[in-house]
Short mmCIF file of C-alpha atoms and ligand atoms in Angstrom, two decimals:
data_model
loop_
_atom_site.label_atom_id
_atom_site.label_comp_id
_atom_site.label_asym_id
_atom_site.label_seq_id
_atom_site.Cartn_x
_atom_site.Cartn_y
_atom_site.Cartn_z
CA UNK A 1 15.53 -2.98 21.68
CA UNK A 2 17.02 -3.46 18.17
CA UNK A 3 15.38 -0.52 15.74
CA UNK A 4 17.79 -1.44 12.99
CA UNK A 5 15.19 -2.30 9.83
CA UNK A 6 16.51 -5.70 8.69
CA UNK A 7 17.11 -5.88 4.88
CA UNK A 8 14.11 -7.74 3.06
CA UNK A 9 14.15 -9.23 0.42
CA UNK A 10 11.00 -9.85 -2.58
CA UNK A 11 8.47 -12.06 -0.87
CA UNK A 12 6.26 -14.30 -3.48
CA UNK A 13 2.48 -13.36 -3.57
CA UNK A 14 1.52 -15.46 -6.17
CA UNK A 15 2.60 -16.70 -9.69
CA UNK A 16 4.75 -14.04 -11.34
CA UNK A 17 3.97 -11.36 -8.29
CA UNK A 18 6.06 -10.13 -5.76
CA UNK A 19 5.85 -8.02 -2.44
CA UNK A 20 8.81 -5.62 -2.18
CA UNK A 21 8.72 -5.67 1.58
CA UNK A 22 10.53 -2.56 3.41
CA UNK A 23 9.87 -1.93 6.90
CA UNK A 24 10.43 1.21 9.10
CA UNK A 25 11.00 1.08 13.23
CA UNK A 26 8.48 2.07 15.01
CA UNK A 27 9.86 2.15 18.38
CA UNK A 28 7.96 -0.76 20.78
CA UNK A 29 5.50 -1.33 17.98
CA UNK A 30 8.15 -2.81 16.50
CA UNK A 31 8.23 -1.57 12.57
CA UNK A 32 6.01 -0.31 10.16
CA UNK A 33 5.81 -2.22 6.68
CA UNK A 34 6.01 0.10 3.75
CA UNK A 35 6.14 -2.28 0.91
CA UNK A 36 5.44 -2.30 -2.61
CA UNK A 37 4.84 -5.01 -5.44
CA UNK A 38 5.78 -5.90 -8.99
CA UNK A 39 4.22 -8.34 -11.55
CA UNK A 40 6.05 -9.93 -13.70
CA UNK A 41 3.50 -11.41 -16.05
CA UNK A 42 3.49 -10.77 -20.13
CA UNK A 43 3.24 -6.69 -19.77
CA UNK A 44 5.69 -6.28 -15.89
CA UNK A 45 4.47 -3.73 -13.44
CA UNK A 46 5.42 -2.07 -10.66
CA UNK A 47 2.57 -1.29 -8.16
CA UNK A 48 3.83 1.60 -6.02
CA UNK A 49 7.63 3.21 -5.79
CA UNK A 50 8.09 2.84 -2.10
CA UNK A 51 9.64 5.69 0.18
CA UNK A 52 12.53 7.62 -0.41
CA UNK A 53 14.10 6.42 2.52
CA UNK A 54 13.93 3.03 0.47
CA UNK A 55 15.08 4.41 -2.87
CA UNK A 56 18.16 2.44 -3.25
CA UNK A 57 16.97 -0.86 -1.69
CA UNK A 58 13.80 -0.55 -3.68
CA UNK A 59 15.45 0.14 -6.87
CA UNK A 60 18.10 -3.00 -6.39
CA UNK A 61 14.75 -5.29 -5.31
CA UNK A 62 12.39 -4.00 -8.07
CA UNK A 63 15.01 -3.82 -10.64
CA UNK A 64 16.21 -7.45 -9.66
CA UNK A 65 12.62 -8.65 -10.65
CA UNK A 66 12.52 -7.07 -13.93
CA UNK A 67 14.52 -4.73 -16.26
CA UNK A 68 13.45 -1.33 -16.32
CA UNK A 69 13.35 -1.42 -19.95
CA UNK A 70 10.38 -4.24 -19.66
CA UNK A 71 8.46 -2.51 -17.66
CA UNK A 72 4.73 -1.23 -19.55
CA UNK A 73 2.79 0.13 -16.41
CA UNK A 74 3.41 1.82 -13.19
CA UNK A 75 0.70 1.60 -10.87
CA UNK A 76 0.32 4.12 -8.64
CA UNK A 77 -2.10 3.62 -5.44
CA UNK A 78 -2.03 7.23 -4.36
CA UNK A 79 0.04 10.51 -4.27
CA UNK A 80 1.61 9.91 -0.54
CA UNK A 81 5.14 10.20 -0.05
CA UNK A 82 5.64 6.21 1.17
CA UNK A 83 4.10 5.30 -2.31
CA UNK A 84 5.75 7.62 -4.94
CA UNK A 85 9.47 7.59 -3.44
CA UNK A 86 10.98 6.22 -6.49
CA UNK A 87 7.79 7.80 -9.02
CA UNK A 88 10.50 9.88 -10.89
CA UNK A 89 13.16 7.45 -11.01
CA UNK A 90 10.78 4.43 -12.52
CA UNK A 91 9.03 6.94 -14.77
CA UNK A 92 12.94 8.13 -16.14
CA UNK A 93 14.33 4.59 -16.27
CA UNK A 94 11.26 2.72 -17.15
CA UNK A 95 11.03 4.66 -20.73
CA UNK A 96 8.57 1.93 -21.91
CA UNK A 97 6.24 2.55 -19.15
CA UNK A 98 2.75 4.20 -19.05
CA UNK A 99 1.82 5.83 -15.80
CA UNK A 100 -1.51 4.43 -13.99
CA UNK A 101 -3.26 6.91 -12.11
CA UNK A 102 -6.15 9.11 -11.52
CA UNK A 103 -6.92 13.10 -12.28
CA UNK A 104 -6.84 14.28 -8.49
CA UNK A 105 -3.68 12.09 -7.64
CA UNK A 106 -1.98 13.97 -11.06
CA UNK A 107 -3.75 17.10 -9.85
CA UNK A 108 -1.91 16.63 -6.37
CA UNK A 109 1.49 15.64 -7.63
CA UNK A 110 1.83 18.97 -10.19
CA UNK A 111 2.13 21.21 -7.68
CA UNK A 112 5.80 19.47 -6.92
CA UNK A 113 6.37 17.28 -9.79
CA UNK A 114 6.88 17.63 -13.14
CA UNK A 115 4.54 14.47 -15.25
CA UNK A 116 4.34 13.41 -18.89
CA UNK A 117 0.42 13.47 -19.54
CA UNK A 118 1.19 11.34 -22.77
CA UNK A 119 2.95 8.68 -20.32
CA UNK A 120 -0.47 8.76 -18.26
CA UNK A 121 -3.65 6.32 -18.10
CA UNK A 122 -6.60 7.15 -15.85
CA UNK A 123 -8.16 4.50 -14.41
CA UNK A 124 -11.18 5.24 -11.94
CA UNK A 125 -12.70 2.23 -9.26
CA UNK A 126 -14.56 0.07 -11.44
CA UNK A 127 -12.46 0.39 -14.50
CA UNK A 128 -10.27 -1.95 -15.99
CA UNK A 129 -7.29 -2.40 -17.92
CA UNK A 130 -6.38 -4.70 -20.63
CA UNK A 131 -2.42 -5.65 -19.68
CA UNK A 132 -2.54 -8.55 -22.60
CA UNK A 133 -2.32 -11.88 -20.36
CA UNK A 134 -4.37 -9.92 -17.52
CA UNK A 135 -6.30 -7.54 -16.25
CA UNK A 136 -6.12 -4.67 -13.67
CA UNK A 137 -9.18 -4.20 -11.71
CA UNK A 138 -9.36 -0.61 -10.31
CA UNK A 139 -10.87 -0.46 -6.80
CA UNK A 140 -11.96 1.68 -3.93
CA UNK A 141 -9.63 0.00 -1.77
CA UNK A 142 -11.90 -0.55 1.98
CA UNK A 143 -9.96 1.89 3.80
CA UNK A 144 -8.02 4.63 2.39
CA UNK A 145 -5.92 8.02 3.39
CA UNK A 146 -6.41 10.27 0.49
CA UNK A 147 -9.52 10.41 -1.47
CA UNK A 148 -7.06 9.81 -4.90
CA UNK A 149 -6.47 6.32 -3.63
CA UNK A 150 -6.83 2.83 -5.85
CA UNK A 151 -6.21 -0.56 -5.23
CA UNK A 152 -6.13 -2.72 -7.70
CA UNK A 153 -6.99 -6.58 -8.44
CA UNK A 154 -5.06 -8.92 -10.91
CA UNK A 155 -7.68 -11.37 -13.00
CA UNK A 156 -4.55 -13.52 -13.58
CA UNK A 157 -3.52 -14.50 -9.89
CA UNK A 158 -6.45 -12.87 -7.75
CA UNK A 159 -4.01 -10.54 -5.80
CA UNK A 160 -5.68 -7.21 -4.23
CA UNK A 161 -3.42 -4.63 -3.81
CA UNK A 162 -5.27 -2.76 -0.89
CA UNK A 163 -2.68 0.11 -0.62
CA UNK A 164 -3.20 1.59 2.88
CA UNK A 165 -6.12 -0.58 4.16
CA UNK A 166 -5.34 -3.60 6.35
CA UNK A 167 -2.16 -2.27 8.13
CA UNK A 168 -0.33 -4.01 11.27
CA UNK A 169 3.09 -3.02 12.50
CA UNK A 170 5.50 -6.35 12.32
CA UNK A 171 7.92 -7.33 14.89
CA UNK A 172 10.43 -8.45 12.02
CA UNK A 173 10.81 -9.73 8.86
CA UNK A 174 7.60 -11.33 8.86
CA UNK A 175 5.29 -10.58 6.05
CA UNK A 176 2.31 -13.47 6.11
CA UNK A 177 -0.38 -12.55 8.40
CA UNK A 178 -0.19 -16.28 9.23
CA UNK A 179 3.77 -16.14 10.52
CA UNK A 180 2.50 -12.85 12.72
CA UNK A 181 2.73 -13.60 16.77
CA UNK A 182 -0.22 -14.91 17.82
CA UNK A 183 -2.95 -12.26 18.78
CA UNK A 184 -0.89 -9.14 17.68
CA UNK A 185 -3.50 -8.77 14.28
CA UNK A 186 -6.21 -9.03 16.50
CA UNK A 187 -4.86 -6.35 19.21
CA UNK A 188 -3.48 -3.60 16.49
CA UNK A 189 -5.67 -3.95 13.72
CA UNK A 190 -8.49 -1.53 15.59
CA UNK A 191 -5.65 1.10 16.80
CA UNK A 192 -3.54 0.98 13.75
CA UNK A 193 -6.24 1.62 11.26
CA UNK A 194 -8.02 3.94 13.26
CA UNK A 195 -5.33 6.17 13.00
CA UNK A 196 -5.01 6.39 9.39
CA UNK A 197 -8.71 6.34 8.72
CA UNK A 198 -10.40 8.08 11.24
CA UNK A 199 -13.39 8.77 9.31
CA UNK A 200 -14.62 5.68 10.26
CA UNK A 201 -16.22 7.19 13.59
CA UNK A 202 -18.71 8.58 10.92
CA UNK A 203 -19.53 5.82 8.80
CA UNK A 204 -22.73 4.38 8.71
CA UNK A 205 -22.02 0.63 9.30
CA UNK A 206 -24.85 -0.84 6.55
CA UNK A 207 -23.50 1.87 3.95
CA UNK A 208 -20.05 0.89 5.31
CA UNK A 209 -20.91 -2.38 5.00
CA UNK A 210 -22.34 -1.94 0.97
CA UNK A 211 -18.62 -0.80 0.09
CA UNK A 212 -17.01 -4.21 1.64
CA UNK A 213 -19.90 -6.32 0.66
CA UNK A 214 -19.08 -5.51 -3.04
CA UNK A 215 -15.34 -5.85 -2.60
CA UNK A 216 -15.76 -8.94 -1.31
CA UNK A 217 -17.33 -10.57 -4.19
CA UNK A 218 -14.56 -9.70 -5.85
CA UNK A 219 -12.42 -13.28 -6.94
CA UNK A 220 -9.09 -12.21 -4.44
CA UNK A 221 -7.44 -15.08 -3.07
CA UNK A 222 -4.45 -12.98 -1.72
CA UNK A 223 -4.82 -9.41 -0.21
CA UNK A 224 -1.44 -7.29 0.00
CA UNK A 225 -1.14 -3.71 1.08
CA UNK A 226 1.53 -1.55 1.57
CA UNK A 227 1.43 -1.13 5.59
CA UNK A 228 0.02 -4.79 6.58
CA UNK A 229 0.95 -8.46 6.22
CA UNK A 230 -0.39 -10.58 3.42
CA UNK A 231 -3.87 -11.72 3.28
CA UNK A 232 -4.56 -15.05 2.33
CA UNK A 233 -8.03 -17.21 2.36
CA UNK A 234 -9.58 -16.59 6.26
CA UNK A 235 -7.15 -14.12 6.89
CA UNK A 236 -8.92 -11.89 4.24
CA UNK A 237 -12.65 -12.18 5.11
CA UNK A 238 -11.02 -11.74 8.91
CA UNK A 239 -9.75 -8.35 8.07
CA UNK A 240 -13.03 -7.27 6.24
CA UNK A 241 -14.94 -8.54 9.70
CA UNK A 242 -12.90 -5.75 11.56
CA UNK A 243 -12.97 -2.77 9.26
CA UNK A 244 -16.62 -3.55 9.01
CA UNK A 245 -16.80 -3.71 13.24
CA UNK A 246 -15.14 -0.04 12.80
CA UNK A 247 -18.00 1.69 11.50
CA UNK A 248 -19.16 4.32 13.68
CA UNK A 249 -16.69 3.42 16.47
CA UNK A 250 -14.79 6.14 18.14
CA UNK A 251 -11.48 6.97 16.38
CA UNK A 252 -8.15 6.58 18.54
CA UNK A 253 -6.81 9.19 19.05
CA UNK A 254 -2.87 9.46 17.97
CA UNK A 255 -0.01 9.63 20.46
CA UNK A 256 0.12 12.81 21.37
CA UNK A 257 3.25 15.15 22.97
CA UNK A 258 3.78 12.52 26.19
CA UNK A 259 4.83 10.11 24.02
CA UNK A 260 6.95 12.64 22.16
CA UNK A 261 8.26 13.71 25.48
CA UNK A 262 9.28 9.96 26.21
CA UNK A 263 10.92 9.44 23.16
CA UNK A 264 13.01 12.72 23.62
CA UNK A 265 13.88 11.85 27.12
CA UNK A 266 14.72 7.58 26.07
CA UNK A 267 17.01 9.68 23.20
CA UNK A 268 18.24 11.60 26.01
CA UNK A 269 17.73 14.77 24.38
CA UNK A 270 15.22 16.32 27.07
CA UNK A 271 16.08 15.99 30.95
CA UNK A 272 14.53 13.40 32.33
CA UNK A 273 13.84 14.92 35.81
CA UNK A 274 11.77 17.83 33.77
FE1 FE2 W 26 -1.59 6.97 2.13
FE1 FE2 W 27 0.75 4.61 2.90
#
């Protein structure tokens, strides 16, 4: 099995918006997508700083897209180490930019990092912000990992950025749901998200079901995250159908140490007769 991450490259979401698609292995599940996105419209942002892991490809990707000088706004989904990576770098090369985020995600992020409140914008679900040739729709994205988290929809090109919701592992460099092998979305969407929300076991499916209903009336015609593959048309009232089919379902449980113990022993670092 290859685990070697091949090297994306920026994958068009729409007019003057890119995915910045990185992925991680994830040992027979393929790899793990940990992408983020820029806009390059009238007022450029960047939508998430990727993983440190990523810092150097994401900086050569992002930076490729637009100068760091042009940047105005760095959106920032959440606090979680795959999605502020390269926070510090884009906030000390971006000089031009204003940070977009939210009091508990700047509340979280203190306690490690150093921010310039005068460099910050607060923008709750619900609110919007005037960018000059668009605006950013603040959302509660339909599934989320930390209670900071925001998605965000662009009035210009109707692209949601869901942040955590909708993930899939990939087998490759394949980043439209559409290109995915058949029936993989269908088999991994339940497992995959379950994991990262498992909340959902307590949800009450028509108050559940409120929360998607208004998200989607929302005008998105293309739905990308950071851990799934882009959402387009079908393929975006198809994932709502399955987080909605979630509610009050049992959570899966994680892999727990006899799947560690098979990954030491493939590594060959515990005896395999043990
Ligand atoms: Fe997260
Ligand atoms: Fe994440």
């Amino acid at each position: 099995m290859d685990t070697t991450a091949p090297r994306c490259r920026p994958h068009r979401l729409a007019a003057e918006t890119w995915l910045v698609p990185r992925l991680v292995p994830a040992g027979e599940a393929g790899f793990v997508p940990v992408n983020s996105m820029v806009i390059t419209g009238e007022q450029p942002v960047i939508v998430d700083t990727g993983a440190v892991i990523h810092a150097k490809e994401w900086a050569e990707d992002v930076f490729g897209l637009v100068e760091p000088a042009d940047v105005r706004w760095i959106f920032l989904s959440h606090e979680d180490a795959d999605h502020m990576g390269s926070l510090r770098t884009a906030m000390d090369l971006c000089v031009n930019a204003t940070l977009v985020t939210d009091f508990m995600a700047w509340q979280r992020i203190s306690v490690h990092t150093e921010l310039p409140l005068h460099r910050m914008r607060w923008l709750n679900p619900g609110e919007r912000l005037d960018i000059g040739d668009r605006e950013l729709h603040a959302v509660l994205p339909p599934q989320f990992d930390s209670p900071t988290t925001r998605g965000v929809v662009d009035s210009a090109t109707g692209v949601m950025w869901a942040a955590d919701a909708f993930a899939a592992p990939t087998p490759g460099e394949i980043h439209e749901l559409g290109d995915l092998p058949a029936g993989l979305w269908d088999q991994v969407f339940m497992p995959f998200n379950s994991m990262g929300n498992p909340w959902h076991s307590w949800l009450d499916p028509d108050a559940y079901g409120r929360h998607l209903d208004t998200l989607e009336k929302l005008p998105v015609r293309v739905a990308a995250s950071c851990h799934g593959p882009v959402l387009r048309g079908a393929g975006i009232s198809d994932a709502y159908a399955k987080a909605r089919a979630m509610a009050g379902a049992p959570a899966v449980p994680a892999p727990g140490q006899p799947v560690l113990d098979d990954i030491l022993k493939a590594a060959g670092l515990i005896d395999p007769t043990g």
